[in-house]
């Protein structure tokens, strides 16, 4: 039965990675996998086939003695994992709603208007810096979507546009890796109390910058980025018409509200989702009373309301996170064996076995990053959290944040930002492998080496 449970996990995992060939939304196998695994785990527990373990090392099994206590322990394990997943989901819903509110008020148009150069090389660097900085605040996926929208206003030909789009993916993933709110995986590590905002930024920022600038330096010398570009929109009047009276206010308020969350957690020591609830409520409150247009009429209020922002959230992504994280939780809870006389969960058992096969944790984590280009980095990081028990801000967690965040740039399907770019610009998988993968790997490898060197200097 243990084999069957693991098999469900493997099949579900493969189905998620083959989302595009199967033409099946990855949310479906994620939810199906989680439900089946917990159902099988419960049945096996009741029959005495399985034992489960909580985060404190307490093992629960039906042994014939104090059955009620053991059953209560099983449900406590389930509720513990559900509460951890709920924290992440509430945080993401709040952040996504704020971003959508800013977008409804065309706040990101303010950033778009900052791009005025006609030099292709300068444009490359401006877009890269914007992607790197924005992704640290509004997450790499949203930053990519915003900048790809801008690209369409600059380039009419797809041939040039996909080069810039691909470089934006590299910069956005690098920028998201050093911020606790820049990527789903860093948010997961932060909420799981594996990293602190200060620790993550101080240890990952420099490697992330190197990961960003190395491919951009090389790309700056390539023929495709030589010469000038003619904007399709050249007049400030046209650009100004696209903005609203509320654009600047909502942009600065939205970005400030999201950036405030780590500060709130530091001051109050409350979970991050509480701070996100506060930030969302403030942005929502302002959006109810602000006037986006001259002679603003109440009949148009629904166009800029939080209710519309909520309707634009991709709840399929939220459900995907629910499914995959609960499936990983099932693997983490299942007692697989013992090491040194101590019962441990399946993921922890796998980590111990891997450590015995590959003694160097640097190599293990680096390989994890490369693997994240093929397998979704969310379940990889979720599995890592269950596999290792290092203390808060241990260098391993920082390196996992770096590797899982940037390793996805190696393939267009390896990150949420990459998948968004692939969908919006119809970037061919093989084209990306031939033209961009080597650039992404240069940055990923250079940043990884920098991390290890800095880690050795600091420690």
Coordinates of C-alpha atoms in Angstrom, one line a residue:
X1 CA 0.0 0.0 0.0
X2 CA 2.9 2.3 0.6
X3 CA 4.0 1.7 -2.9
X4 CA 0.6 2.6 -4.2
X5 CA 0.6 5.9 -2.4
X6 CA 4.0 6.8 -3.7
X7 CA 2.9 5.7 -7.2
X8 CA -0.1 8.1 -7.1
X9 CA 2.3 10.9 -6.1
X10 CA 4.7 10.0 -9.0
X11 CA 1.9 9.8 -11.6
X12 CA 0.4 13.0 -10.4
X13 CA 3.8 14.7 -10.5
X14 CA 4.4 13.5 -14.1
X15 CA 0.9 14.6 -15.2
X16 CA 1.7 18.1 -13.9
X17 CA 5.0 18.3 -15.8
X18 CA 3.3 17.1 -19.0
X19 CA 0.5 19.7 -18.7
X20 CA 1.0 21.1 -22.2
X21 CA 1.4 17.8 -24.1
X22 CA -1.6 16.3 -22.3
X23 CA -3.6 19.6 -22.8
X24 CA -4.8 19.2 -19.2
X25 CA -4.7 22.0 -16.6
X26 CA -2.2 21.0 -14.0
X27 CA -4.8 21.9 -11.3
X28 CA -6.7 18.8 -12.1
X29 CA -4.0 16.2 -11.3
X30 CA -2.8 18.3 -8.4
X31 CA -6.2 18.2 -6.7
X32 CA -6.9 14.6 -7.7
X33 CA -3.5 13.5 -6.4
X34 CA -4.0 15.2 -3.0
X35 CA -7.5 13.9 -2.4
X36 CA -6.5 10.3 -3.4
X37 CA -3.3 10.3 -1.3
X38 CA -5.0 11.6 1.9
X39 CA -7.9 9.2 1.3
X40 CA -5.6 6.2 1.0
X41 CA -3.5 7.5 3.9
X42 CA -6.6 7.6 6.1
X43 CA -7.9 4.2 5.1
X44 CA -4.4 2.7 5.6
X45 CA -4.1 4.3 9.0
X46 CA -7.5 3.0 10.1
X47 CA -6.5 -0.5 9.0
X48 CA -3.1 -0.3 10.7
X49 CA -1.1 -0.3 7.4
X50 CA 0.3 3.2 7.8
X51 CA 1.8 5.3 10.6
X52 CA 1.9 9.1 10.4
X53 CA 4.3 11.6 11.9
X54 CA 3.9 15.3 12.9
X55 CA 6.5 18.1 12.7
X56 CA 7.6 17.3 16.3
X57 CA 8.5 13.7 15.6
X58 CA 5.4 12.3 17.3
X59 CA 4.3 9.0 15.6
X60 CA 0.6 8.0 15.5
X61 CA -0.5 4.5 14.6
X62 CA -3.5 2.2 15.4
X63 CA -2.1 -0.2 17.8
X64 CA -5.1 -1.4 19.7
X65 CA -4.4 0.9 22.7
X66 CA -5.9 4.3 23.0
X67 CA -7.3 4.3 19.5
X68 CA -9.2 7.5 20.0
X69 CA -6.0 9.4 20.9
X70 CA -4.2 8.0 17.8
X71 CA -7.2 9.0 15.5
X72 CA -7.1 12.4 17.0
X73 CA -3.4 12.6 16.3
X74 CA -4.0 11.7 12.6
X75 CA -6.6 14.5 12.2
X76 CA -4.3 16.9 14.1
X77 CA -1.6 16.2 11.5
X78 CA -4.0 16.8 8.7
X79 CA -5.3 20.1 10.2
X80 CA -1.7 21.2 10.9
X81 CA -0.8 20.9 7.2
X82 CA -4.0 22.4 6.0
X83 CA -3.4 25.5 8.2
X84 CA 0.1 25.9 6.8
X85 CA -1.2 25.7 3.3
X86 CA -4.1 28.1 4.1
X87 CA -1.6 30.7 5.3
X88 CA 0.1 30.6 1.9
X89 CA -3.1 30.7 -0.1
X90 CA -4.6 33.7 1.9
X91 CA -1.3 35.5 1.5
X92 CA -1.4 34.9 -2.3
X93 CA -5.0 35.9 -2.7
X94 CA -4.4 39.2 -0.9
X95 CA -1.3 40.0 -3.0
X96 CA -3.0 39.1 -6.2
X97 CA -6.1 41.2 -5.4
X98 CA -3.9 44.3 -4.7
X99 CA -2.0 43.8 -8.0
X100 CA -5.3 43.5 -9.9
X101 CA -6.6 46.6 -8.2
X102 CA -3.6 48.5 -9.3
X103 CA -4.0 47.2 -12.8
X104 CA -7.7 48.2 -13.0
X105 CA -6.6 51.7 -12.2
X106 CA -3.9 51.4 -14.9
X107 CA -1.2 52.0 -12.3
X108 CA 1.4 50.0 -14.2
X109 CA 1.0 52.5 -17.1
X110 CA 3.1 54.9 -15.0
X111 CA 6.0 52.4 -15.2
X112 CA 5.4 51.9 -18.9
X113 CA 5.8 55.6 -19.5
X114 CA 9.3 55.5 -18.1
X115 CA 10.6 53.7 -21.1
X116 CA 11.5 56.4 -23.7
X117 CA 14.9 55.3 -25.1
X118 CA 15.2 54.2 -28.7
X119 CA 18.4 52.3 -28.2
X120 CA 17.9 48.5 -28.3
X121 CA 20.7 47.9 -25.8
X122 CA 19.4 50.5 -23.4
X123 CA 15.9 49.2 -23.8
X124 CA 17.2 45.7 -22.9
X125 CA 18.7 47.0 -19.7
X126 CA 15.8 49.2 -18.7
X127 CA 13.3 46.3 -19.1
X128 CA 15.7 44.0 -17.3
X129 CA 16.1 46.3 -14.3
X130 CA 12.4 47.0 -14.2
X131 CA 11.7 43.2 -14.2
X132 CA 14.3 42.6 -11.5
X133 CA 13.0 45.3 -9.3
X134 CA 9.3 44.9 -9.9
X135 CA 9.4 41.1 -9.4
X136 CA 10.8 41.6 -5.9
X137 CA 7.6 43.5 -4.9
X138 CA 4.7 42.3 -7.1
X139 CA 6.2 38.8 -7.8
X140 CA 8.0 37.6 -10.9
X141 CA 4.8 36.4 -12.7
X142 CA 3.0 39.7 -12.5
X143 CA 6.1 41.7 -13.4
X144 CA 6.6 39.6 -16.5
X145 CA 3.0 40.1 -17.6
X146 CA 3.2 43.9 -17.1
X147 CA 6.4 44.2 -19.1
X148 CA 5.3 41.9 -21.9
X149 CA 2.3 44.2 -22.3
X150 CA 4.7 47.1 -22.6
X151 CA 6.7 45.2 -25.2
X152 CA 3.7 44.9 -27.5
X153 CA 3.6 48.7 -27.6
X154 CA 7.2 48.9 -28.6
X155 CA 7.7 46.0 -31.1
X156 CA 5.3 45.1 -33.8
X157 CA 7.4 42.1 -35.0
X158 CA 7.4 39.0 -33.0
X159 CA 11.0 38.1 -34.0
X160 CA 12.5 40.9 -31.9
X161 CA 9.9 40.8 -29.2
X162 CA 10.5 37.2 -28.1
X163 CA 14.2 37.9 -27.5
X164 CA 13.3 40.7 -25.1
X165 CA 10.5 38.6 -23.6
X166 CA 12.9 35.8 -22.9
X167 CA 15.4 38.1 -21.2
X168 CA 12.6 39.6 -19.1
X169 CA 11.9 36.0 -17.8
X170 CA 15.5 35.6 -16.7
X171 CA 15.5 39.0 -14.9
X172 CA 12.1 38.5 -13.3
X173 CA 13.1 35.1 -11.9
X174 CA 16.4 36.5 -10.6
X175 CA 14.6 39.4 -8.9
X176 CA 12.0 37.2 -7.3
X177 CA 14.5 34.8 -5.8
X178 CA 15.9 37.3 -3.2
X179 CA 12.6 38.7 -2.0
X180 CA 10.2 36.9 0.4
X181 CA 7.3 38.2 -1.7
X182 CA 9.0 37.9 -5.1
X183 CA 8.2 34.2 -5.8
X184 CA 5.7 31.6 -4.5
X185 CA 8.7 29.5 -3.4
X186 CA 10.3 32.2 -1.4
X187 CA 7.0 33.1 0.2
X188 CA 6.6 29.4 1.1
X189 CA 10.0 29.3 2.7
X190 CA 9.3 32.6 4.6
X191 CA 5.9 31.4 5.9
X192 CA 7.4 28.1 6.9
X193 CA 9.9 30.0 9.0
X194 CA 12.9 28.7 7.1
X195 CA 14.1 32.2 6.0
X196 CA 13.6 35.7 7.3
X197 CA 13.3 38.7 5.0
X198 CA 16.6 40.2 6.2
X199 CA 18.4 36.9 5.9
X200 CA 17.1 36.1 2.5
X201 CA 17.9 39.5 1.1
X202 CA 21.4 39.7 2.6
X203 CA 22.5 36.3 1.3
X204 CA 20.7 35.9 -2.0
X205 CA 20.6 39.5 -3.3
X206 CA 24.2 39.6 -4.7
X207 CA 24.0 36.1 -6.3
X208 CA 20.7 37.1 -7.8
X209 CA 22.1 40.3 -9.2
X210 CA 25.0 38.3 -10.8
X211 CA 22.5 35.8 -12.2
X212 CA 20.7 38.8 -13.8
X213 CA 23.6 40.9 -15.1
X214 CA 25.8 38.1 -16.6
X215 CA 23.4 37.0 -19.3
X216 CA 22.4 40.6 -20.0
X217 CA 26.1 41.6 -20.4
X218 CA 26.5 38.8 -22.9
X219 CA 23.2 39.6 -24.7
X220 CA 24.2 43.2 -25.0
X221 CA 26.9 42.2 -27.5
X222 CA 24.6 40.1 -29.6
X223 CA 23.5 41.4 -33.0
X224 CA 19.7 41.2 -32.2
X225 CA 20.2 43.9 -29.6
X226 CA 22.1 46.3 -31.8
X227 CA 20.6 49.5 -33.3
X228 CA 17.5 51.5 -32.6
X229 CA 13.8 50.8 -32.4
X230 CA 10.9 53.0 -33.5
X231 CA 8.1 53.2 -30.9
X232 CA 4.6 52.6 -32.2
X233 CA 3.5 55.2 -29.8
X234 CA 5.7 58.3 -29.7
X235 CA 3.6 61.1 -28.3
X236 CA 3.2 61.7 -24.6
X237 CA -0.4 62.7 -25.2
X238 CA -1.3 59.2 -26.3
X239 CA 0.4 57.7 -23.3
X240 CA -1.3 60.2 -21.0
X241 CA -4.7 59.3 -22.3
X242 CA -4.1 55.7 -21.1
X243 CA -3.6 56.8 -17.6
X244 CA -6.3 57.7 -15.0
X245 CA -6.3 60.3 -12.3
X246 CA -5.9 57.4 -9.8
X247 CA -3.0 55.6 -11.6
X248 CA -0.1 57.0 -9.6
X249 CA -1.8 56.9 -6.3
X250 CA -2.9 53.3 -6.7
X251 CA 0.5 52.2 -8.0
X252 CA 2.5 53.7 -5.1
X253 CA -0.1 52.6 -2.6
X254 CA -0.3 49.0 -3.9
X255 CA 3.5 48.6 -4.1
X256 CA 3.9 50.1 -0.7
X257 CA 1.2 48.0 0.8
X258 CA 2.8 44.7 -0.4
X259 CA 6.3 45.9 0.7
X260 CA 4.9 46.7 4.1
X261 CA 4.0 43.1 4.9
X262 CA 7.5 42.0 5.9
X263 CA 7.8 45.1 8.1
X264 CA 4.5 44.3 9.8
X265 CA 5.7 40.7 10.5
X266 CA 9.0 41.9 11.9
X267 CA 7.3 44.4 14.3
X268 CA 4.3 42.2 15.4
X269 CA 5.7 38.7 15.0
X270 CA 2.4 37.7 13.4
X271 CA 2.2 35.4 10.4
X272 CA 2.6 37.2 7.0
X273 CA -1.0 36.6 5.9
X274 CA -2.2 38.9 8.7
X275 CA -0.1 41.7 7.4
X276 CA -1.4 41.0 3.9
X277 CA -5.0 41.2 5.1
X278 CA -4.2 44.6 6.6
X279 CA -2.6 45.8 3.4
X280 CA -5.4 44.6 1.2
X281 CA -8.0 46.3 3.4
X282 CA -6.2 49.6 3.2
X283 CA -5.9 49.4 -0.6
X284 CA -9.5 48.3 -0.9
X285 CA -10.7 51.1 1.2
X286 CA -8.9 53.7 -0.9
X287 CA -10.2 52.2 -4.1
X288 CA -13.7 52.6 -2.8
X289 CA -13.4 56.4 -2.6
X290 CA -10.8 57.5 -5.1
X291 CA -11.9 59.1 -8.4
X292 CA -10.3 57.5 -11.4
X293 CA -11.8 59.9 -13.9
X294 CA -13.0 63.5 -14.2
X295 CA -16.7 63.7 -13.3
X296 CA -16.6 60.2 -12.0
X297 CA -20.1 58.6 -12.0
X298 CA -21.2 55.9 -9.6
X299 CA -22.5 53.9 -12.6
X300 CA -18.8 53.3 -13.6
X301 CA -17.6 52.4 -10.1
X302 CA -17.9 48.7 -10.8
X303 CA -15.2 49.0 -13.5
X304 CA -12.6 49.8 -10.8
X305 CA -14.0 47.9 -7.8
X306 CA -12.3 45.2 -5.7
X307 CA -15.1 42.8 -6.7
X308 CA -13.9 43.0 -10.3
X309 CA -10.3 42.6 -9.2
X310 CA -11.3 39.5 -7.3
X311 CA -13.0 38.1 -10.5
X312 CA -9.7 38.5 -12.4
X313 CA -7.6 36.4 -10.0
X314 CA -6.5 33.1 -11.4
X315 CA -8.2 30.9 -8.8
X316 CA -7.1 27.8 -10.8
X317 CA -3.5 28.7 -9.7
X318 CA -4.7 29.0 -6.0
X319 CA -6.3 25.5 -6.3
X320 CA -3.2 24.1 -7.9
X321 CA -1.1 25.3 -4.9
X322 CA -3.7 23.7 -2.6
X323 CA -3.5 20.4 -4.3
X324 CA 0.2 20.1 -4.7
X325 CA 1.0 21.3 -1.2
X326 CA -1.4 18.9 0.4
X327 CA -0.1 16.1 -1.7
X328 CA 3.4 16.9 -0.6
X329 CA 2.1 17.1 3.0
X330 CA 0.8 13.5 2.7
X331 CA 4.2 12.3 1.6
X332 CA 5.8 14.2 4.5
X333 CA 3.4 12.7 7.0
X334 CA 3.7 9.1 5.9
X335 CA 6.3 7.2 8.0
X336 CA 8.5 5.3 5.6
X337 CA 11.2 3.9 7.8
X338 CA 13.7 4.5 10.5
X339 CA 17.2 6.0 10.6
X340 CA 19.3 5.5 13.8
X341 CA 16.3 4.1 15.5
X342 CA 14.1 7.1 14.8
X343 CA 11.0 6.9 12.7
X344 CA 10.9 9.5 9.9
X345 CA 8.6 10.6 7.1
X346 CA 9.0 9.6 3.4
X347 CA 10.5 12.9 2.3
X348 CA 12.9 13.1 5.2
X349 CA 13.9 9.5 4.4
X350 CA 14.6 10.5 0.8
X351 CA 16.7 13.5 1.9
X352 CA 18.8 11.3 4.2
X353 CA 19.3 8.8 1.4
X354 CA 20.3 11.6 -1.1
X355 CA 22.7 13.0 1.4
X356 CA 24.4 9.7 1.8
X357 CA 24.7 9.3 -2.0
X358 CA 25.8 13.0 -2.6
X359 CA 27.6 14.3 0.5
X360 CA 27.9 17.9 -0.8
X361 CA 24.7 19.9 0.0
X362 CA 25.9 22.5 -2.5
X363 CA 25.7 20.0 -5.3
X364 CA 22.4 18.6 -4.1
X365 CA 20.8 22.1 -4.1
X366 CA 22.4 23.1 -7.4
X367 CA 20.9 19.9 -9.0
X368 CA 17.6 20.8 -7.4
X369 CA 17.7 24.1 -9.3
X370 CA 18.4 22.4 -12.6
X371 CA 15.6 20.0 -11.9
X372 CA 13.2 22.9 -11.3
X373 CA 13.5 23.7 -15.0
X374 CA 11.7 20.5 -15.8
X375 CA 9.6 20.0 -12.7
X376 CA 7.5 22.7 -11.1
X377 CA 9.5 24.5 -8.4
X378 CA 6.6 24.8 -6.1
X379 CA 6.3 21.1 -5.2
X380 CA 10.2 20.8 -5.3
X381 CA 10.5 23.5 -2.6
X382 CA 7.5 22.1 -0.7
X383 CA 9.3 18.7 -0.7
X384 CA 12.5 20.3 0.4
X385 CA 10.8 21.9 3.4
X386 CA 9.6 18.5 4.5
X387 CA 12.9 16.8 3.7
X388 CA 15.3 19.0 5.8
X389 CA 15.1 20.3 9.3
X390 CA 17.8 23.0 9.2
X391 CA 17.4 26.0 11.4
X392 CA 16.0 29.5 10.4
X393 CA 18.2 31.2 7.8
X394 CA 20.6 28.3 7.4
X395 CA 22.5 28.8 4.1
X396 CA 20.8 25.7 2.6
X397 CA 17.4 27.5 2.7
X398 CA 18.9 30.5 1.0
X399 CA 20.6 28.4 -1.6
X400 CA 17.3 26.5 -2.2
X401 CA 15.5 29.9 -2.7
X402 CA 18.2 31.0 -5.2
X403 CA 18.4 27.7 -7.1
X404 CA 14.7 26.9 -7.3
X405 CA 13.9 30.5 -8.4
X406 CA 16.5 30.8 -11.1
X407 CA 16.8 27.2 -12.3
X408 CA 13.4 27.6 -13.9
X409 CA 14.9 30.1 -16.3
X410 CA 16.8 27.3 -18.1
X411 CA 13.6 26.2 -19.9
X412 CA 10.6 28.3 -21.0
X413 CA 8.3 25.9 -19.1
X414 CA 10.5 26.0 -15.9
X415 CA 8.8 28.9 -14.2
X416 CA 5.5 30.7 -13.9
X417 CA 7.1 33.7 -15.6
X418 CA 8.3 31.6 -18.4
X419 CA 5.0 29.9 -19.0
X420 CA 3.3 33.3 -19.0
X421 CA 5.7 34.5 -21.6
X422 CA 5.3 31.4 -23.7
X423 CA 1.5 31.8 -23.7
X424 CA 1.5 35.5 -24.4
X425 CA 4.2 35.6 -27.1
X426 CA 3.9 32.0 -28.4
X427 CA 7.6 31.4 -27.7
X428 CA 8.7 28.0 -29.2
X429 CA 10.2 25.6 -26.7
X430 CA 13.0 24.5 -29.0
X431 CA 13.8 28.1 -30.0
X432 CA 14.2 29.0 -26.3
X433 CA 16.5 26.0 -25.7
X434 CA 18.7 27.0 -28.7
X435 CA 18.8 30.7 -28.2
X436 CA 18.2 31.4 -24.5
X437 CA 19.0 28.4 -22.3
X438 CA 22.8 28.9 -22.5
X439 CA 22.4 32.5 -21.5
X440 CA 20.2 31.6 -18.5
X441 CA 22.7 28.8 -17.5
X442 CA 25.6 31.3 -17.6
X443 CA 23.8 33.5 -15.1
X444 CA 22.5 30.6 -13.0
X445 CA 26.0 29.1 -12.7
X446 CA 27.7 32.4 -12.0
X447 CA 25.2 33.3 -9.3
X448 CA 25.5 29.9 -7.8
X449 CA 29.3 30.1 -7.6
X450 CA 29.0 33.5 -6.1
X451 CA 26.6 32.2 -3.5
X452 CA 29.0 29.4 -2.5
X453 CA 32.0 31.8 -2.3
X454 CA 30.1 34.3 -0.3
X455 CA 28.8 31.6 2.0
X456 CA 32.3 30.3 2.7
X457 CA 33.6 33.9 3.3
X458 CA 30.8 34.7 5.7
X459 CA 30.9 31.3 7.6

